[in-house]
Coordinates of C-alpha atoms in Angstrom, one line a residue:
M1 CA 0.0 0.0 0.0
D2 CA 1.0 3.7 -0.4
L3 CA 0.9 4.7 3.3
D4 CA 1.9 8.3 2.7
H5 CA 0.2 8.9 -0.7
D6 CA 3.5 9.8 -2.4
G7 CA 2.8 7.5 -5.4
K8 CA 5.3 4.9 -4.2
L9 CA 4.3 1.6 -2.7
D10 CA 5.4 1.0 0.9
V11 CA 5.7 -2.1 3.1
L12 CA 4.0 -2.4 6.5
S13 CA 5.0 -5.1 8.9
G14 CA 4.1 -6.0 12.5
S15 CA 6.6 -7.9 14.8
W16 CA 6.6 -10.3 17.6
P17 CA 7.4 -7.7 20.3
G18 CA 4.5 -5.6 19.0
E19 CA 6.0 -2.7 17.2
I20 CA 4.8 -1.8 13.7
Y21 CA 7.4 -1.1 11.0
W22 CA 7.1 1.1 8.0
F23 CA 9.5 0.6 5.0
R24 CA 9.0 3.6 2.8
G25 CA 9.0 3.0 -0.9
L26 CA 11.8 4.7 -2.8
G27 CA 10.5 3.6 -6.2
K28 CA 11.8 1.0 -8.7
G29 CA 11.3 -1.8 -6.2
K30 CA 13.6 -0.3 -3.5
F31 CA 12.7 0.5 0.1
A32 CA 14.2 2.5 2.9
A33 CA 15.2 0.9 6.2
G34 CA 12.3 0.1 8.4
T35 CA 11.2 2.6 11.1
T36 CA 8.8 2.0 13.9
I37 CA 5.5 3.9 13.7
K38 CA 5.3 6.2 16.7
D39 CA 2.5 8.0 18.5
A40 CA 2.3 11.8 19.2
A41 CA 4.6 11.4 22.2
G42 CA 7.3 9.8 20.1
K43 CA 6.8 6.3 21.5
P44 CA 6.5 3.2 19.3
I45 CA 2.9 2.2 18.9
E46 CA 2.4 -1.4 19.9
V47 CA -0.7 -3.2 20.9
G48 CA 0.7 -6.6 22.1
N49 CA 2.8 -9.5 20.9
A50 CA 2.6 -10.9 17.3
A51 CA 1.3 -7.7 15.9
A52 CA -0.3 -8.2 12.4
A53 CA -0.9 -4.8 10.8
F54 CA -3.2 -3.8 7.9
A55 CA -3.5 -0.3 6.4
C56 CA -6.8 1.0 5.1
D57 CA -9.1 4.0 5.1
W58 CA -11.2 2.8 8.0
D59 CA -13.1 6.0 8.6
G60 CA -13.5 7.1 5.0
D61 CA -11.7 10.4 5.3
G62 CA -9.2 9.7 2.5
D63 CA -6.1 8.7 4.5
C64 CA -4.6 5.4 5.7
D65 CA -5.5 4.1 9.1
L66 CA -4.1 0.9 10.7
I67 CA -5.9 -2.2 11.9
V68 CA -3.7 -4.3 14.1
G69 CA -4.2 -7.8 15.5
N70 CA -2.3 -9.4 18.3
I71 CA -1.5 -12.8 19.9
L72 CA -4.5 -12.5 22.3
G73 CA -6.9 -12.5 19.3
E74 CA -7.7 -8.8 19.8
V75 CA -8.0 -6.3 16.9
H76 CA -7.0 -2.7 17.6
L77 CA -7.8 0.5 15.7
V78 CA -5.0 3.1 15.1
I79 CA -6.5 6.2 13.5
N80 CA -4.5 8.6 11.3
E81 CA -5.3 12.0 12.7
G82 CA -2.8 13.7 10.4
S83 CA -3.2 13.9 6.7
A84 CA -2.9 11.5 3.8
T85 CA 0.7 12.7 3.0
E86 CA 1.8 13.3 6.6
P87 CA 0.3 10.5 8.7
R88 CA 0.0 11.0 12.5
F89 CA -1.2 7.8 14.1
V90 CA -3.2 7.6 17.3
P91 CA -4.3 4.3 19.0
R92 CA -8.0 4.2 19.6
G93 CA -8.4 0.9 21.4
L94 CA -10.1 -2.3 20.5
L95 CA -12.5 -2.8 17.6
R96 CA -15.9 -4.1 18.7
A97 CA -18.4 -6.3 17.0
A98 CA -22.1 -6.6 18.1
G99 CA -21.2 -4.4 21.0
K100 CA -18.3 -6.6 22.3
P101 CA -14.5 -6.3 21.9
I102 CA -13.3 -8.6 19.2
K103 CA -11.3 -11.6 20.4
V104 CA -10.9 -14.4 17.9
E105 CA -10.7 -18.1 18.9
H106 CA -7.3 -19.3 19.9
G107 CA -5.8 -15.9 19.5
D108 CA -3.3 -14.7 16.9
A109 CA -5.6 -12.4 15.0
G110 CA -4.6 -11.5 11.5
P111 CA -7.0 -8.8 10.3
V112 CA -7.6 -7.4 6.8
V113 CA -10.2 -5.0 5.5
A114 CA -12.3 -5.6 2.4
D115 CA -15.8 -4.9 1.1
W116 CA -16.8 -8.6 1.4
D117 CA -20.5 -8.1 0.7
G118 CA -20.0 -5.5 -2.0
D119 CA -22.1 -2.8 -0.4
G120 CA -19.4 -0.1 -0.7
K121 CA -18.4 -0.2 3.0
P122 CA -15.3 -1.7 4.6
D123 CA -15.8 -5.0 6.4
L124 CA -13.4 -6.8 8.6
V125 CA -12.0 -10.3 7.8
V126 CA -9.8 -12.0 10.4
G127 CA -7.7 -15.1 10.4
S128 CA -7.1 -16.8 13.8
G129 CA -4.8 -19.2 15.6
D130 CA -7.1 -22.2 15.1
G131 CA -6.9 -21.8 11.3
S132 CA -10.4 -20.3 10.9
V133 CA -11.3 -17.1 9.1
V134 CA -14.3 -15.0 10.2
W135 CA -16.1 -12.0 8.6
Y136 CA -17.5 -9.0 10.5
R137 CA -19.9 -7.2 8.3
N138 CA -20.0 -3.4 8.5
V139 CA -23.6 -2.5 9.3
G140 CA -22.8 1.1 10.0
E141 CA -21.9 3.9 7.6
L142 CA -18.9 4.5 5.3
R143 CA -17.4 7.1 7.6
S144 CA -18.7 5.5 10.8
P145 CA -18.2 1.7 10.6
R146 CA -20.1 -0.6 13.0
L147 CA -19.5 -4.3 12.9
A148 CA -22.0 -7.1 13.3
E149 CA -21.2 -10.4 15.0
A150 CA -18.8 -12.8 13.3
K151 CA -19.7 -15.2 10.5
T152 CA -17.4 -18.0 9.7
L153 CA -15.9 -18.0 6.2
V154 CA -13.4 -20.8 6.8
P155 CA -13.8 -23.3 9.7
A156 CA -11.1 -24.2 12.2
S157 CA -8.3 -26.5 11.0
T158 CA -8.7 -30.1 11.8
L159 CA -5.0 -30.6 11.5
G160 CA -3.5 -27.9 13.8
W161 CA 0.1 -28.6 14.5
K162 CA 0.2 -32.2 13.5
D163 CA 2.9 -33.5 11.2
D164 CA 2.6 -33.9 7.4
A165 CA 2.3 -37.7 7.8
E166 CA -1.2 -37.1 9.3
R167 CA -2.3 -34.5 6.7
V168 CA -5.0 -35.4 4.3
P169 CA -5.6 -33.5 1.0
G170 CA -7.3 -30.1 1.5
Q171 CA -6.4 -29.9 5.2
W172 CA -4.9 -26.6 6.1
G173 CA -3.0 -25.8 9.4
A174 CA -3.1 -23.1 12.1
R175 CA -2.4 -19.4 12.4
A176 CA -4.4 -18.3 9.4
K177 CA -3.3 -15.1 7.7
V178 CA -5.5 -14.0 4.9
C179 CA -5.5 -12.0 1.7
V180 CA -8.9 -11.0 0.1
T181 CA -8.7 -10.8 -3.7
D182 CA -10.6 -11.8 -6.8
W183 CA -8.2 -14.6 -7.7
N184 CA -10.0 -15.9 -10.8
G185 CA -11.4 -12.7 -12.1
D186 CA -15.0 -13.8 -11.8
G187 CA -16.1 -10.7 -9.9
K188 CA -16.3 -12.5 -6.5
L189 CA -13.8 -12.0 -3.7
D190 CA -11.8 -15.1 -2.8
L191 CA -9.4 -15.9 0.0
L192 CA -5.8 -16.8 0.0
L193 CA -4.9 -18.4 3.4
G194 CA -1.4 -18.7 4.7
D195 CA -0.9 -21.3 7.5
I196 CA 1.8 -22.8 9.7
C197 CA 2.0 -26.4 10.8
G198 CA 4.2 -29.0 12.1
G199 CA 6.4 -30.6 9.5
H200 CA 8.9 -33.5 9.7
L201 CA 12.2 -34.5 11.0
G202 CA 14.6 -33.5 8.3
K203 CA 18.3 -34.3 8.0
P204 CA 20.6 -32.4 5.8
D205 CA 21.7 -34.2 2.6
Q206 CA 25.0 -36.0 3.3
T207 CA 27.9 -37.0 1.2
D208 CA 29.4 -40.5 1.8
A209 CA 32.2 -38.9 3.8
E210 CA 29.7 -37.1 6.0
K211 CA 27.8 -40.3 6.6
H212 CA 31.0 -42.0 7.6
E213 CA 31.8 -39.1 10.0
E214 CA 28.4 -39.4 11.6
I215 CA 28.7 -43.2 12.0
A216 CA 32.2 -42.9 13.5
A217 CA 31.0 -40.3 16.0
R218 CA 28.1 -42.5 16.9
D219 CA 30.4 -45.4 17.6
E220 CA 33.1 -43.3 19.3
L221 CA 30.9 -41.6 21.9
P222 CA 30.1 -44.7 24.1
R223 CA 33.8 -45.6 24.1
L224 CA 34.8 -42.2 25.2
M225 CA 32.1 -42.0 27.9
E226 CA 33.2 -45.4 29.2
K227 CA 36.8 -44.3 29.3
W228 CA 35.9 -41.1 31.1
S229 CA 33.8 -43.0 33.6
A230 CA 36.6 -45.4 34.4
A231 CA 39.1 -42.5 34.9
Y232 CA 36.6 -40.7 37.1
Q233 CA 36.1 -43.8 39.3
E234 CA 39.9 -44.3 39.5
Y235 CA 40.5 -40.6 40.3
G236 CA 37.8 -40.6 43.0
D237 CA 39.2 -43.7 44.6
L238 CA 42.7 -42.3 44.6
R239 CA 41.6 -38.9 46.0
Q240 CA 39.8 -40.8 48.8
K241 CA 42.9 -42.8 49.5
I242 CA 45.0 -39.7 49.6
A243 CA 42.6 -37.9 51.9
S244 CA 42.5 -40.8 54.4
T245 CA 46.3 -41.3 54.5
A246 CA 48.4 -39.2 56.9
N247 CA 51.4 -39.1 54.5
P248 CA 50.2 -39.9 51.0
A249 CA 52.8 -41.2 48.6
D250 CA 54.1 -38.8 46.0
D251 CA 53.3 -41.3 43.3
D252 CA 49.6 -41.2 44.3
E253 CA 49.5 -37.4 44.0
Q254 CA 51.2 -37.5 40.6
K255 CA 48.9 -40.3 39.4
A256 CA 45.8 -38.3 40.6
N257 CA 47.1 -35.2 38.7
A258 CA 47.7 -37.2 35.6
L259 CA 44.2 -38.7 35.8
H260 CA 42.7 -35.2 36.2
V261 CA 44.5 -34.1 33.1
A262 CA 43.4 -37.2 31.2
M263 CA 39.8 -36.7 32.2
K264 CA 39.9 -33.1 30.9
R265 CA 41.3 -34.3 27.6
I266 CA 38.7 -37.0 27.3
K267 CA 36.0 -34.5 28.1
E268 CA 37.2 -32.3 25.2
E269 CA 37.1 -35.3 22.9
I270 CA 33.5 -36.1 24.0
I271 CA 32.5 -32.5 23.3
A272 CA 34.0 -32.6 19.8
V273 CA 32.1 -35.8 19.1
Q274 CA 28.9 -34.4 20.4
Q275 CA 29.4 -31.3 18.1
T276 CA 29.8 -33.6 15.2
Q277 CA 26.6 -35.5 16.1
R278 CA 24.7 -32.2 16.5
R279 CA 25.7 -31.2 13.0
Y280 CA 23.8 -34.2 11.6
K281 CA 21.1 -34.5 14.2
P282 CA 17.6 -34.3 12.7
R283 CA 15.8 -31.0 13.4
Y284 CA 12.1 -30.5 13.5
Q285 CA 11.0 -28.5 10.5
Y286 CA 8.1 -26.1 10.6
H287 CA 6.6 -24.8 7.4
G288 CA 3.4 -23.3 6.0
F289 CA 1.4 -23.4 2.8
V290 CA -0.8 -20.9 1.0
W291 CA -4.4 -22.2 0.4
L292 CA -6.9 -20.9 -2.2
F293 CA -10.5 -20.7 -1.2
L294 CA -12.6 -19.8 -4.2
R295 CA -15.9 -18.1 -3.5
T296 CA -18.8 -20.0 -5.1
G297 CA -21.8 -18.0 -3.9
A298 CA -22.7 -14.5 -3.0
G299 CA -22.5 -15.1 0.8

């Protein structure tokens, strides 16, 4: 969107801590470094963790306002009280629907604004943590929106965070983030839904030499652990003998010191082998997909 109406597209991004970042468009596909959007007192505007921000003209006065969701499932309104070319953003609190503050199921609200019912007024569409998407119809006026209670556009995911092995065709995941667009050009608004889900244990591709290194480390670790344990036992017995003897032999002290040095060396070898193993250890992979929901009716 063009947040400051200078004819160049900008990028708006929320963040996990809650700040909202504005990357001003410089033209020709280039953007300035991100800056946090601040209030009149110069403090960064933030409405809670996992901020998901959307710019739109919510109150119909010709400039860009902000609609921001958070991890709690709330949706906040940040009004532009400046001008179209020189925005000045002021938090106005929670958006309400049917007289109650909006709070989507399982949190993680991802709001977008679109005229879903084609009546010329901005409606609110929100993705949520359970994978569902709901629509709040604007039953107010163009310059004074008032939202009705939620209607479900996409039901909650039946997959959630389960692994790919349990996924069936057409089964989306959690944390729905949506884009409203006429995808197929039939005059009806459709939904693009981005999700996140559990994935699989994935090992990096290995050469034969790397496989040999991993196997060698696997076989070497028990031997080193046994060697360290034996040295530790011998060292402990020797230190106990020295402590219980009035005049311990010099040989015992020297042997104890040598064992202590050997244990340290073995420990270093163990750490090196463990580092090799970690390099090839399977890591749990998270990923997401983008799903297309084509609208087949007017509702």
